[in-house]
JSON list of C-alpha atoms in Angstrom, two decimals:
[
{"chain": "A", "resi": 1, "resn": "MET", "atom": "CA", "xyz": [194.47, 189.59, 171.18]},
{"chain": "A", "resi": 2, "resn": "PRO", "atom": "CA", "xyz": [191.92, 192.91, 170.43]},
{"chain": "A", "resi": 3, "resn": "SER", "atom": "CA", "xyz": [193.60, 193.40, 166.75]},
{"chain": "A", "resi": 4, "resn": "ILE", "atom": "CA", "xyz": [192.76, 189.60, 165.78]},
{"chain": "A", "resi": 5, "resn": "LYS", "atom": "CA", "xyz": [189.55, 189.82, 166.89]},
{"chain": "A", "resi": 6, "resn": "LYS", "atom": "CA", "xyz": [189.00, 192.97, 165.18]},
{"chain": "A", "resi": 7, "resn": "LYS", "atom": "CA", "xyz": [190.30, 191.60, 161.26]},
{"chain": "A", "resi": 8, "resn": "SER", "atom": "CA", "xyz": [188.15, 188.28, 162.10]},
{"chain": "A", "resi": 9, "resn": "VAL", "atom": "CA", "xyz": [185.07, 190.45, 161.74]},
{"chain": "A", "resi": 10, "resn": "LYS", "atom": "CA", "xyz": [185.58, 192.29, 159.16]},
{"chain": "A", "resi": 11, "resn": "SER", "atom": "CA", "xyz": [186.50, 188.40, 157.41]},
{"chain": "A", "resi": 12, "resn": "GLU", "atom": "CA", "xyz": [183.48, 187.72, 158.77]},
{"chain": "A", "resi": 13, "resn": "GLY", "atom": "CA", "xyz": [182.03, 190.37, 156.81]},
{"chain": "A", "resi": 14, "resn": "LYS", "atom": "CA", "xyz": [183.73, 189.88, 153.45]},
{"chain": "A", "resi": 15, "resn": "ASP", "atom": "CA", "xyz": [182.70, 186.34, 153.86]},
{"chain": "A", "resi": 16, "resn": "MET", "atom": "CA", "xyz": [179.12, 187.23, 154.38]},
{"chain": "A", "resi": 17, "resn": "LYS", "atom": "CA", "xyz": [179.06, 189.98, 151.38]},
{"chain": "A", "resi": 18, "resn": "ALA", "atom": "CA", "xyz": [180.93, 187.43, 149.26]},
{"chain": "A", "resi": 19, "resn": "MET", "atom": "CA", "xyz": [177.97, 184.91, 149.82]},
{"chain": "A", "resi": 20, "resn": "MET", "atom": "CA", "xyz": [175.03, 187.12, 149.33]},
{"chain": "A", "resi": 21, "resn": "LEU", "atom": "CA", "xyz": [176.62, 188.67, 146.00]},
{"chain": "A", "resi": 22, "resn": "VAL", "atom": "CA", "xyz": [176.72, 184.85, 145.13]},
{"chain": "A", "resi": 23, "resn": "LEU", "atom": "CA", "xyz": [173.33, 184.02, 146.26]},
{"chain": "A", "resi": 24, "resn": "MET", "atom": "CA", "xyz": [172.13, 186.82, 144.24]},
{"chain": "A", "resi": 25, "resn": "LEU", "atom": "CA", "xyz": [173.26, 186.16, 141.48]},
{"chain": "A", "resi": 26, "resn": "ALA", "atom": "CA", "xyz": [172.56, 182.75, 141.39]},
{"chain": "A", "resi": 27, "resn": "GLY", "atom": "CA", "xyz": [168.63, 183.98, 141.52]},
{"chain": "A", "resi": 28, "resn": "THR", "atom": "CA", "xyz": [168.85, 186.43, 139.09]},
{"chain": "A", "resi": 29, "resn": "LEU", "atom": "CA", "xyz": [165.92, 186.22, 137.30]},
{"chain": "A", "resi": 30, "resn": "ALA", "atom": "CA", "xyz": [165.83, 186.49, 133.15]},
{"chain": "A", "resi": 31, "resn": "ALA", "atom": "CA", "xyz": [163.08, 186.40, 130.25]},
{"chain": "A", "resi": 32, "resn": "ASP", "atom": "CA", "xyz": [162.86, 183.11, 127.69]},
{"chain": "A", "resi": 33, "resn": "VAL", "atom": "CA", "xyz": [163.66, 184.09, 124.81]},
{"chain": "A", "resi": 34, "resn": "LEU", "atom": "CA", "xyz": [160.83, 182.73, 122.38]},
{"chain": "A", "resi": 35, "resn": "HIS", "atom": "CA", "xyz": [161.92, 184.21, 118.78]},
{"chain": "A", "resi": 36, "resn": "HIS", "atom": "CA", "xyz": [164.49, 186.19, 117.62]},
{"chain": "A", "resi": 37, "resn": "GLU", "atom": "CA", "xyz": [164.84, 188.62, 113.93]},
{"chain": "A", "resi": 38, "resn": "GLN", "atom": "CA", "xyz": [167.50, 190.24, 113.28]},
{"chain": "A", "resi": 39, "resn": "PHE", "atom": "CA", "xyz": [167.66, 189.81, 109.61]},
{"chain": "A", "resi": 40, "resn": "SER", "atom": "CA", "xyz": [172.07, 188.99, 109.99]},
{"chain": "A", "resi": 41, "resn": "ASP", "atom": "CA", "xyz": [172.44, 186.90, 107.10]},
{"chain": "A", "resi": 42, "resn": "GLY", "atom": "CA", "xyz": [170.50, 189.33, 105.10]},
{"chain": "A", "resi": 43, "resn": "THR", "atom": "CA", "xyz": [167.46, 186.80, 104.50]},
{"chain": "A", "resi": 44, "resn": "ALA", "atom": "CA", "xyz": [164.44, 186.80, 107.06]},
{"chain": "A", "resi": 45, "resn": "ASP", "atom": "CA", "xyz": [164.64, 183.96, 109.97]},
{"chain": "A", "resi": 46, "resn": "LEU", "atom": "CA", "xyz": [161.76, 183.95, 110.31]},
{"chain": "A", "resi": 47, "resn": "THR", "atom": "CA", "xyz": [157.94, 183.64, 108.07]},
{"chain": "A", "resi": 48, "resn": "TRP", "atom": "CA", "xyz": [156.38, 187.08, 108.22]},
{"chain": "A", "resi": 49, "resn": "VAL", "atom": "CA", "xyz": [153.02, 187.55, 106.67]},
{"chain": "A", "resi": 50, "resn": "SER", "atom": "CA", "xyz": [150.63, 189.77, 105.91]},
{"chain": "A", "resi": 51, "resn": "THR", "atom": "CA", "xyz": [147.40, 189.92, 108.28]},
{"chain": "A", "resi": 52, "resn": "TRP", "atom": "CA", "xyz": [145.38, 189.94, 105.10]},
{"chain": "A", "resi": 53, "resn": "GLY", "atom": "CA", "xyz": [147.38, 186.31, 103.44]},
{"chain": "A", "resi": 54, "resn": "ALA", "atom": "CA", "xyz": [149.87, 188.00, 101.27]},
{"chain": "A", "resi": 55, "resn": "THR", "atom": "CA", "xyz": [153.82, 186.57, 101.74]},
{"chain": "A", "resi": 56, "resn": "THR", "atom": "CA", "xyz": [154.86, 189.35, 99.36]},
{"chain": "A", "resi": 57, "resn": "ASP", "atom": "CA", "xyz": [155.09, 193.09, 99.00]},
{"chain": "A", "resi": 58, "resn": "GLN", "atom": "CA", "xyz": [155.28, 192.76, 103.06]},
{"chain": "A", "resi": 59, "resn": "VAL", "atom": "CA", "xyz": [158.50, 192.04, 104.50]},
{"chain": "A", "resi": 60, "resn": "ALA", "atom": "CA", "xyz": [161.75, 192.76, 102.56]},
{"chain": "A", "resi": 61, "resn": "VAL", "atom": "CA", "xyz": [165.57, 193.00, 103.91]},
{"chain": "A", "resi": 62, "resn": "ASP", "atom": "CA", "xyz": [167.77, 196.07, 103.19]},
{"chain": "A", "resi": 63, "resn": "TRP", "atom": "CA", "xyz": [170.60, 197.32, 104.42]},
{"chain": "A", "resi": 64, "resn": "MET", "atom": "CA", "xyz": [170.95, 200.96, 106.53]},
{"chain": "A", "resi": 65, "resn": "ASN", "atom": "CA", "xyz": [174.91, 201.40, 108.09]},
{"chain": "A", "resi": 66, "resn": "GLY", "atom": "CA", "xyz": [174.91, 201.83, 112.34]},
{"chain": "A", "resi": 67, "resn": "ASN", "atom": "CA", "xyz": [171.89, 199.38, 112.60]},
{"chain": "A", "resi": 68, "resn": "PRO", "atom": "CA", "xyz": [170.72, 198.53, 115.94]},
{"chain": "A", "resi": 69, "resn": "ALA", "atom": "CA", "xyz": [172.19, 194.29, 115.44]},
{"chain": "A", "resi": 70, "resn": "GLY", "atom": "CA", "xyz": [175.09, 196.07, 113.72]},
{"chain": "A", "resi": 71, "resn": "ASP", "atom": "CA", "xyz": [175.59, 193.92, 111.26]},
{"chain": "A", "resi": 72, "resn": "GLY", "atom": "CA", "xyz": [173.96, 195.97, 108.15]},
{"chain": "A", "resi": 73, "resn": "PHE", "atom": "CA", "xyz": [170.50, 194.11, 107.78]},
{"chain": "A", "resi": 74, "resn": "ILE", "atom": "CA", "xyz": [167.31, 195.30, 108.86]},
{"chain": "A", "resi": 75, "resn": "GLY", "atom": "CA", "xyz": [163.71, 194.30, 107.61]},
{"chain": "A", "resi": 76, "resn": "THR", "atom": "CA", "xyz": [161.41, 197.16, 105.82]},
{"chain": "A", "resi": 77, "resn": "LEU", "atom": "CA", "xyz": [157.38, 196.83, 105.55]},
{"chain": "A", "resi": 78, "resn": "GLY", "atom": "CA", "xyz": [155.54, 198.51, 102.76]},
{"chain": "A", "resi": 79, "resn": "ASN", "atom": "CA", "xyz": [152.40, 199.63, 103.16]},
{"chain": "A", "resi": 80, "resn": "GLY", "atom": "CA", "xyz": [150.39, 199.32, 99.65]},
{"chain": "A", "resi": 81, "resn": "LEU", "atom": "CA", "xyz": [149.14, 196.07, 99.73]},
{"chain": "A", "resi": 82, "resn": "SER", "atom": "CA", "xyz": [146.00, 196.74, 102.05]},
{"chain": "A", "resi": 83, "resn": "GLY", "atom": "CA", "xyz": [145.12, 199.89, 99.65]},
{"chain": "A", "resi": 84, "resn": "GLY", "atom": "CA", "xyz": [144.79, 201.76, 101.92]},
{"chain": "A", "resi": 85, "resn": "GLY", "atom": "CA", "xyz": [148.18, 202.39, 103.14]},
{"chain": "A", "resi": 86, "resn": "VAL", "atom": "CA", "xyz": [148.18, 199.79, 106.19]},
{"chain": "A", "resi": 87, "resn": "GLY", "atom": "CA", "xyz": [150.97, 197.73, 106.16]},
{"chain": "A", "resi": 88, "resn": "THR", "atom": "CA", "xyz": [150.84, 194.88, 108.80]},
{"chain": "A", "resi": 89, "resn": "ALA", "atom": "CA", "xyz": [153.65, 192.01, 108.61]},
{"chain": "A", "resi": 90, "resn": "VAL", "atom": "CA", "xyz": [153.04, 189.72, 111.70]},
{"chain": "A", "resi": 91, "resn": "VAL", "atom": "CA", "xyz": [154.87, 186.02, 113.04]},
{"chain": "A", "resi": 92, "resn": "ALA", "atom": "CA", "xyz": [152.04, 183.29, 113.39]},
{"chain": "A", "resi": 93, "resn": "ALA", "atom": "CA", "xyz": [152.18, 182.32, 116.95]},
{"chain": "A", "resi": 94, "resn": "PRO", "atom": "CA", "xyz": [148.91, 181.85, 118.68]},
{"chain": "A", "resi": 95, "resn": "GLU", "atom": "CA", "xyz": [150.20, 179.42, 121.31]},
{"chain": "A", "resi": 96, "resn": "LEU", "atom": "CA", "xyz": [151.91, 182.58, 122.82]},
{"chain": "A", "resi": 97, "resn": "ALA", "atom": "CA", "xyz": [150.07, 184.26, 125.84]},
{"chain": "A", "resi": 98, "resn": "ASN", "atom": "CA", "xyz": [152.95, 186.30, 128.66]},
{"chain": "A", "resi": 99, "resn": "TYR", "atom": "CA", "xyz": [154.81, 187.47, 126.42]},
{"chain": "A", "resi": 100, "resn": "GLN", "atom": "CA", "xyz": [156.79, 190.63, 126.01]},
{"chain": "A", "resi": 101, "resn": "VAL", "atom": "CA", "xyz": [157.49, 191.65, 122.14]},
{"chain": "A", "resi": 102, "resn": "SER", "atom": "CA", "xyz": [160.10, 195.19, 121.64]},
{"chain": "A", "resi": 103, "resn": "ALA", "atom": "CA", "xyz": [161.27, 196.03, 117.82]},
{"chain": "A", "resi": 104, "resn": "GLN", "atom": "CA", "xyz": [164.23, 198.86, 116.70]},
{"chain": "A", "resi": 105, "resn": "LEU", "atom": "CA", "xyz": [161.86, 201.20, 114.44]},
{"chain": "A", "resi": 106, "resn": "TYR", "atom": "CA", "xyz": [163.61, 204.06, 112.87]},
{"chain": "A", "resi": 107, "resn": "LEU", "atom": "CA", "xyz": [161.03, 206.60, 113.67]},
{"chain": "A", "resi": 108, "resn": "GLN", "atom": "CA", "xyz": [161.60, 210.38, 112.21]},
{"chain": "A", "resi": 109, "resn": "PRO", "atom": "CA", "xyz": [160.30, 213.41, 114.05]},
{"chain": "A", "resi": 110, "resn": "GLY", "atom": "CA", "xyz": [157.92, 215.67, 112.56]},
{"chain": "A", "resi": 111, "resn": "THR", "atom": "CA", "xyz": [156.70, 212.74, 109.67]},
{"chain": "A", "resi": 112, "resn": "THR", "atom": "CA", "xyz": [152.71, 211.97, 110.00]},
{"chain": "A", "resi": 113, "resn": "HIS", "atom": "CA", "xyz": [153.58, 207.70, 109.36]},
{"chain": "A", "resi": 114, "resn": "TYR", "atom": "CA", "xyz": [152.22, 205.34, 112.60]},
{"chain": "A", "resi": 115, "resn": "ARG", "atom": "CA", "xyz": [155.04, 202.85, 112.86]},
{"chain": "A", "resi": 116, "resn": "GLY", "atom": "CA", "xyz": [155.33, 200.41, 115.46]},
{"chain": "A", "resi": 117, "resn": "VAL", "atom": "CA", "xyz": [154.75, 196.57, 117.11]},
{"chain": "A", "resi": 118, "resn": "VAL", "atom": "CA", "xyz": [152.37, 194.45, 117.04]},
{"chain": "A", "resi": 119, "resn": "GLY", "atom": "CA", "xyz": [151.12, 191.55, 120.15]},
{"chain": "A", "resi": 120, "resn": "ARG", "atom": "CA", "xyz": [148.42, 188.61, 120.32]},
{"chain": "A", "resi": 121, "resn": "ALA", "atom": "CA", "xyz": [148.02, 189.18, 116.23]},
{"chain": "A", "resi": 122, "resn": "THR", "atom": "CA", "xyz": [145.17, 186.30, 116.13]},
{"chain": "A", "resi": 123, "resn": "ASP", "atom": "CA", "xyz": [145.09, 184.80, 112.87]},
{"chain": "A", "resi": 124, "resn": "PHE", "atom": "CA", "xyz": [145.09, 185.58, 108.90]},
{"chain": "A", "resi": 125, "resn": "SER", "atom": "CA", "xyz": [142.75, 185.85, 105.58]},
{"chain": "A", "resi": 126, "resn": "THR", "atom": "CA", "xyz": [142.95, 187.80, 102.73]},
{"chain": "A", "resi": 127, "resn": "ASP", "atom": "CA", "xyz": [139.01, 188.36, 103.87]},
{"chain": "A", "resi": 128, "resn": "THR", "atom": "CA", "xyz": [138.85, 192.25, 105.36]},
{"chain": "A", "resi": 129, "resn": "THR", "atom": "CA", "xyz": [135.86, 191.33, 107.51]},
{"chain": "A", "resi": 130, "resn": "ALA", "atom": "CA", "xyz": [137.58, 187.40, 108.53]},
{"chain": "A", "resi": 131, "resn": "SER", "atom": "CA", "xyz": [137.82, 187.61, 112.65]},
{"chain": "A", "resi": 132, "resn": "TRP", "atom": "CA", "xyz": [141.95, 188.32, 112.97]},
{"chain": "A", "resi": 133, "resn": "GLY", "atom": "CA", "xyz": [142.74, 190.65, 114.52]},
{"chain": "A", "resi": 134, "resn": "PHE", "atom": "CA", "xyz": [145.31, 192.21, 117.32]},
{"chain": "A", "resi": 135, "resn": "TYR", "atom": "CA", "xyz": [146.89, 194.83, 119.90]},
{"chain": "A", "resi": 136, "resn": "MET", "atom": "CA", "xyz": [149.37, 197.53, 118.47]},
{"chain": "A", "resi": 137, "resn": "PHE", "atom": "CA", "xyz": [151.67, 200.43, 119.99]},
{"chain": "A", "resi": 138, "resn": "VAL", "atom": "CA", "xyz": [152.41, 203.27, 117.92]},
{"chain": "A", "resi": 139, "resn": "ALA", "atom": "CA", "xyz": [154.34, 206.55, 117.01]},
{"chain": "A", "resi": 140, "resn": "ASP", "atom": "CA", "xyz": [152.49, 209.48, 115.63]},
{"chain": "A", "resi": 141, "resn": "LEU", "atom": "CA", "xyz": [155.17, 212.24, 115.19]},
{"chain": "A", "resi": 142, "resn": "SER", "atom": "CA", "xyz": [153.17, 214.22, 113.16]},
{"chain": "A", "resi": 143, "resn": "SER", "atom": "CA", "xyz": [154.46, 218.46, 114.62]},
{"chain": "A", "resi": 144, "resn": "GLY", "atom": "CA", "xyz": [151.16, 219.92, 112.46]},
{"chain": "A", "resi": 145, "resn": "SER", "atom": "CA", "xyz": [148.89, 222.18, 114.09]},
{"chain": "A", "resi": 146, "resn": "GLY", "atom": "CA", "xyz": [146.30, 219.18, 115.43]},
{"chain": "A", "resi": 147, "resn": "VAL", "atom": "CA", "xyz": [145.46, 218.39, 118.62]},
{"chain": "A", "resi": 148, "resn": "THR", "atom": "CA", "xyz": [146.34, 215.09, 118.24]},
{"chain": "A", "resi": 149, "resn": "ASP", "atom": "CA", "xyz": [149.74, 215.27, 117.31]},
{"chain": "A", "resi": 150, "resn": "GLU", "atom": "CA", "xyz": [153.09, 214.47, 118.71]},
{"chain": "A", "resi": 151, "resn": "ARG", "atom": "CA", "xyz": [151.38, 211.14, 120.28]},
{"chain": "A", "resi": 152, "resn": "PHE", "atom": "CA", "xyz": [152.30, 207.10, 120.93]},
{"chain": "A", "resi": 153, "resn": "MET", "atom": "CA", "xyz": [149.22, 204.94, 121.28]},
{"chain": "A", "resi": 154, "resn": "LEU", "atom": "CA", "xyz": [148.32, 201.51, 122.34]},
{"chain": "A", "resi": 155, "resn": "ARG", "atom": "CA", "xyz": [145.35, 200.42, 119.38]},
{"chain": "A", "resi": 156, "resn": "LYS", "atom": "CA", "xyz": [143.05, 197.07, 118.99]},
{"chain": "A", "resi": 157, "resn": "TRP", "atom": "CA", "xyz": [142.11, 196.00, 115.44]},
{"chain": "A", "resi": 158, "resn": "LEU", "atom": "CA", "xyz": [138.89, 194.37, 116.15]},
{"chain": "A", "resi": 159, "resn": "PRO", "atom": "CA", "xyz": [137.92, 191.67, 114.01]},
{"chain": "A", "resi": 160, "resn": "GLY", "atom": "CA", "xyz": [135.65, 192.71, 111.03]},
{"chain": "A", "resi": 161, "resn": "SER", "atom": "CA", "xyz": [137.28, 195.82, 111.64]},
{"chain": "A", "resi": 162, "resn": "ALA", "atom": "CA", "xyz": [137.40, 199.42, 109.46]},
{"chain": "A", "resi": 163, "resn": "MET", "atom": "CA", "xyz": [139.87, 201.12, 111.65]},
{"chain": "A", "resi": 164, "resn": "ALA", "atom": "CA", "xyz": [141.59, 200.61, 114.98]},
{"chain": "A", "resi": 165, "resn": "THR", "atom": "CA", "xyz": [140.00, 201.58, 118.67]},
{"chain": "A", "resi": 166, "resn": "VAL", "atom": "CA", "xyz": [142.13, 203.56, 120.66]},
{"chain": "A", "resi": 167, "resn": "ILE", "atom": "CA", "xyz": [142.57, 202.00, 124.43]},
{"chain": "A", "resi": 168, "resn": "LYS", "atom": "CA", "xyz": [145.28, 204.71, 125.50]},
{"chain": "A", "resi": 169, "resn": "VAL", "atom": "CA", "xyz": [146.64, 208.31, 124.03]},
{"chain": "A", "resi": 170, "resn": "TRP", "atom": "CA", "xyz": [150.61, 210.05, 125.47]},
{"chain": "A", "resi": 171, "resn": "SER", "atom": "CA", "xyz": [151.22, 212.81, 124.80]},
{"chain": "A", "resi": 172, "resn": "HIS", "atom": "CA", "xyz": [154.16, 214.85, 123.70]},
{"chain": "A", "resi": 173, "resn": "ALA", "atom": "CA", "xyz": [153.93, 216.79, 127.01]},
{"chain": "A", "resi": 174, "resn": "GLU", "atom": "CA", "xyz": [153.04, 213.39, 128.54]},
{"chain": "A", "resi": 175, "resn": "LEU", "atom": "CA", "xyz": [156.56, 211.93, 127.96]},
{"chain": "A", "resi": 176, "resn": "GLY", "atom": "CA", "xyz": [158.63, 214.08, 128.65]},
{"chain": "A", "resi": 177, "resn": "ASP", "atom": "CA", "xyz": [162.40, 212.97, 127.79]},
{"chain": "A", "resi": 178, "resn": "LEU", "atom": "CA", "xyz": [160.51, 209.41, 126.74]},
{"chain": "A", "resi": 179, "resn": "TYR", "atom": "CA", "xyz": [159.33, 211.47, 122.89]},
{"chain": "A", "resi": 180, "resn": "PRO", "atom": "CA", "xyz": [161.70, 210.97, 120.31]},
{"chain": "A", "resi": 181, "resn": "SER", "atom": "CA", "xyz": [163.51, 214.18, 119.80]},
{"chain": "A", "resi": 182, "resn": "THR", "atom": "CA", "xyz": [165.74, 212.96, 116.76]},
{"chain": "A", "resi": 183, "resn": "GLU", "atom": "CA", "xyz": [165.28, 211.15, 114.32]},
{"chain": "A", "resi": 184, "resn": "GLY", "atom": "CA", "xyz": [166.92, 207.27, 114.76]},
{"chain": "A", "resi": 185, "resn": "TRP", "atom": "CA", "xyz": [166.51, 203.54, 116.07]},
{"chain": "A", "resi": 186, "resn": "TYR", "atom": "CA", "xyz": [164.04, 203.45, 119.55]},
{"chain": "A", "resi": 187, "resn": "SER", "atom": "CA", "xyz": [162.78, 200.33, 120.56]},
{"chain": "A", "resi": 188, "resn": "LEU", "atom": "CA", "xyz": [159.10, 199.93, 120.92]},
{"chain": "A", "resi": 189, "resn": "ALA", "atom": "CA", "xyz": [157.56, 196.84, 122.76]},
{"chain": "A", "resi": 190, "resn": "MET", "atom": "CA", "xyz": [154.20, 195.31, 124.43]},
{"chain": "A", "resi": 191, "resn": "ALA", "atom": "CA", "xyz": [154.10, 193.10, 127.54]},
{"chain": "A", "resi": 192, "resn": "PHE", "atom": "CA", "xyz": [151.58, 190.64, 128.10]},
{"chain": "A", "resi": 193, "resn": "GLU", "atom": "CA", "xyz": [150.58, 189.52, 131.34]},
{"chain": "A", "resi": 194, "resn": "GLY", "atom": "CA", "xyz": [146.95, 187.77, 131.50]},
{"chain": "A", "resi": 195, "resn": "ASP", "atom": "CA", "xyz": [144.92, 190.99, 130.33]},
{"chain": "A", "resi": 196, "resn": "GLN", "atom": "CA", "xyz": [147.40, 193.46, 131.41]},
{"chain": "A", "resi": 197, "resn": "ILE", "atom": "CA", "xyz": [149.66, 195.53, 128.52]},
{"chain": "A", "resi": 198, "resn": "THR", "atom": "CA", "xyz": [152.38, 197.43, 129.87]},
{"chain": "A", "resi": 199, "resn": "CYS", "atom": "CA", "xyz": [154.34, 199.27, 126.95]},
{"chain": "A", "resi": 200, "resn": "SER", "atom": "CA", "xyz": [157.73, 200.62, 126.95]},
{"chain": "A", "resi": 201, "resn": "ILE", "atom": "CA", "xyz": [159.88, 203.55, 124.99]},
{"chain": "A", "resi": 202, "resn": "ASN", "atom": "CA", "xyz": [163.89, 202.27, 125.11]},
{"chain": "A", "resi": 203, "resn": "GLY", "atom": "CA", "xyz": [163.35, 200.17, 128.00]},
{"chain": "A", "resi": 204, "resn": "GLN", "atom": "CA", "xyz": [161.04, 202.35, 130.18]},
{"chain": "A", "resi": 205, "resn": "THR", "atom": "CA", "xyz": [158.03, 202.00, 131.13]},
{"chain": "A", "resi": 206, "resn": "LEU", "atom": "CA", "xyz": [155.00, 204.82, 129.97]},
{"chain": "A", "resi": 207, "resn": "PRO", "atom": "CA", "xyz": [153.16, 207.18, 132.67]},
{"chain": "A", "resi": 208, "resn": "ASN", "atom": "CA", "xyz": [150.57, 205.30, 133.29]},
{"chain": "A", "resi": 209, "resn": "GLY", "atom": "CA", "xyz": [151.64, 202.32, 130.96]},
{"chain": "A", "resi": 210, "resn": "THR", "atom": "CA", "xyz": [149.47, 199.29, 131.88]},
{"chain": "A", "resi": 211, "resn": "TRP", "atom": "CA", "xyz": [145.89, 199.27, 130.87]},
{"chain": "A", "resi": 212, "resn": "SER", "atom": "CA", "xyz": [143.53, 195.90, 131.05]},
{"chain": "A", "resi": 213, "resn": "ASP", "atom": "CA", "xyz": [141.83, 195.02, 127.83]},
{"chain": "A", "resi": 214, "resn": "ASP", "atom": "CA", "xyz": [140.42, 190.97, 127.23]},
{"chain": "A", "resi": 215, "resn": "SER", "atom": "CA", "xyz": [139.62, 191.56, 123.71]},
{"chain": "A", "resi": 216, "resn": "PHE", "atom": "CA", "xyz": [142.62, 189.11, 123.01]},
{"chain": "A", "resi": 217, "resn": "SER", "atom": "CA", "xyz": [144.20, 186.47, 125.15]},
{"chain": "A", "resi": 218, "resn": "SER", "atom": "CA", "xyz": [146.83, 184.59, 122.71]},
{"chain": "A", "resi": 219, "resn": "GLY", "atom": "CA", "xyz": [148.75, 185.12, 119.54]},
{"chain": "A", "resi": 220, "resn": "GLY", "atom": "CA", "xyz": [151.70, 186.41, 117.23]},
{"chain": "A", "resi": 221, "resn": "PHE", "atom": "CA", "xyz": [153.87, 189.36, 116.99]},
{"chain": "A", "resi": 222, "resn": "GLY", "atom": "CA", "xyz": [155.00, 191.01, 114.53]},
{"chain": "A", "resi": 223, "resn": "VAL", "atom": "CA", "xyz": [154.99, 195.50, 113.20]},
{"chain": "A", "resi": 224, "resn": "TYR", "atom": "CA", "xyz": [152.72, 197.85, 111.97]},
{"chain": "A", "resi": 225, "resn": "TYR", "atom": "CA", "xyz": [152.95, 200.60, 109.56]},
{"chain": "A", "resi": 226, "resn": "PHE", "atom": "CA", "xyz": [150.33, 203.44, 108.50]},
{"chain": "A", "resi": 227, "resn": "ASP", "atom": "CA", "xyz": [150.85, 206.69, 106.01]},
{"chain": "A", "resi": 228, "resn": "SER", "atom": "CA", "xyz": [147.57, 206.78, 103.25]},
{"chain": "A", "resi": 229, "resn": "THR", "atom": "CA", "xyz": [149.31, 209.86, 101.48]},
{"chain": "A", "resi": 230, "resn": "ASP", "atom": "CA", "xyz": [152.72, 207.81, 100.28]},
{"chain": "A", "resi": 231, "resn": "MET", "atom": "CA", "xyz": [152.27, 204.35, 98.84]},
{"chain": "A", "resi": 232, "resn": "GLU", "atom": "CA", "xyz": [155.73, 203.59, 98.71]},
{"chain": "A", "resi": 233, "resn": "GLY", "atom": "CA", "xyz": [157.32, 204.80, 101.76]},
{"chain": "A", "resi": 234, "resn": "ASN", "atom": "CA", "xyz": [158.32, 201.80, 104.32]},
{"chain": "A", "resi": 235, "resn": "LEU", "atom": "CA", "xyz": [159.32, 200.80, 107.78]},
{"chain": "A", "resi": 236, "resn": "SER", "atom": "CA", "xyz": [162.86, 199.96, 108.76]},
{"chain": "A", "resi": 237, "resn": "PHE", "atom": "CA", "xyz": [162.58, 197.59, 111.61]},
{"chain": "A", "resi": 238, "resn": "ASP", "atom": "CA", "xyz": [165.24, 195.65, 113.25]},
{"chain": "A", "resi": 239, "resn": "ASP", "atom": "CA", "xyz": [165.86, 193.33, 116.49]},
{"chain": "A", "resi": 240, "resn": "VAL", "atom": "CA", "xyz": [162.95, 191.99, 116.86]},
{"chain": "A", "resi": 241, "resn": "LEU", "atom": "CA", "xyz": [163.26, 189.65, 120.17]},
{"chain": "A", "resi": 242, "resn": "VAL", "atom": "CA", "xyz": [159.63, 188.25, 121.94]},
{"chain": "A", "resi": 243, "resn": "GLU", "atom": "CA", "xyz": [160.63, 186.80, 125.26]},
{"chain": "A", "resi": 244, "resn": "SER", "atom": "CA", "xyz": [158.14, 185.17, 127.49]},
{"chain": "A", "resi": 245, "resn": "GLU", "atom": "CA", "xyz": [156.98, 186.93, 130.92]},
{"chain": "A", "resi": 246, "resn": "THR", "atom": "CA", "xyz": [157.11, 183.18, 132.60]},
{"chain": "A", "resi": 247, "resn": "ARG", "atom": "CA", "xyz": [160.60, 184.82, 135.02]},
{"chain": "A", "resi": 248, "resn": "VAL", "atom": "CA", "xyz": [163.32, 181.53, 134.98]},
{"chain": "A", "resi": 249, "resn": "ASP", "atom": "CA", "xyz": [166.92, 181.56, 136.42]},
{"chain": "A", "resi": 250, "resn": "ARG", "atom": "CA", "xyz": [169.58, 182.37, 135.23]},
{"chain": "A", "resi": 251, "resn": "PRO", "atom": "CA", "xyz": [171.52, 178.71, 134.42]}
]
């Protein structure tokens, strides 16, 4: 009898563990995918437009072996349209409020370009003094002698502004192992919830990575590229993903 009782306890323990596992899986939360761009058929699935209102000289589709989506097709963004070395391509989605936008960007340590993701883009216009604005999370991987080299920045472009306003800067030293050490693909993301903005690299939240700003409460998403020294350059990007910050149960 003691041996049977001991076996029964073990059995009950296994049953309890199995039940807990089922409950955990049933209650697993996942984000709702709202938009996804992988250029998988050699064309853009989403409608990309410049903040200056143009649909040309901005997003094109190119080929690169070993791209994140695995199909060879990537998006490229030029920076000649604005006349100042700035390329900003966005997808209009004025209804988006609480969400996360992420994109795989090809980063090159030691370069002077600004490369990043855009969120809560409010509008588009051919007038550079118009009311559009947005947040951006960008990499500046230059390695010169300037004190502002090797950094990531959370910035905003306010309506009618001639340049972006800095919200937060993360230095190479502050980021540690999160800072890109080799050329390649990196995922940059911004998550919006109310007036809270959280930045991450490769799925890891940056140190002190959440900041408050109420300049924009909703809007579309996209990518950003700046290099005033090379008007022929471009940003390579892939796997743009927009997910709802409202969590839902997996089916």
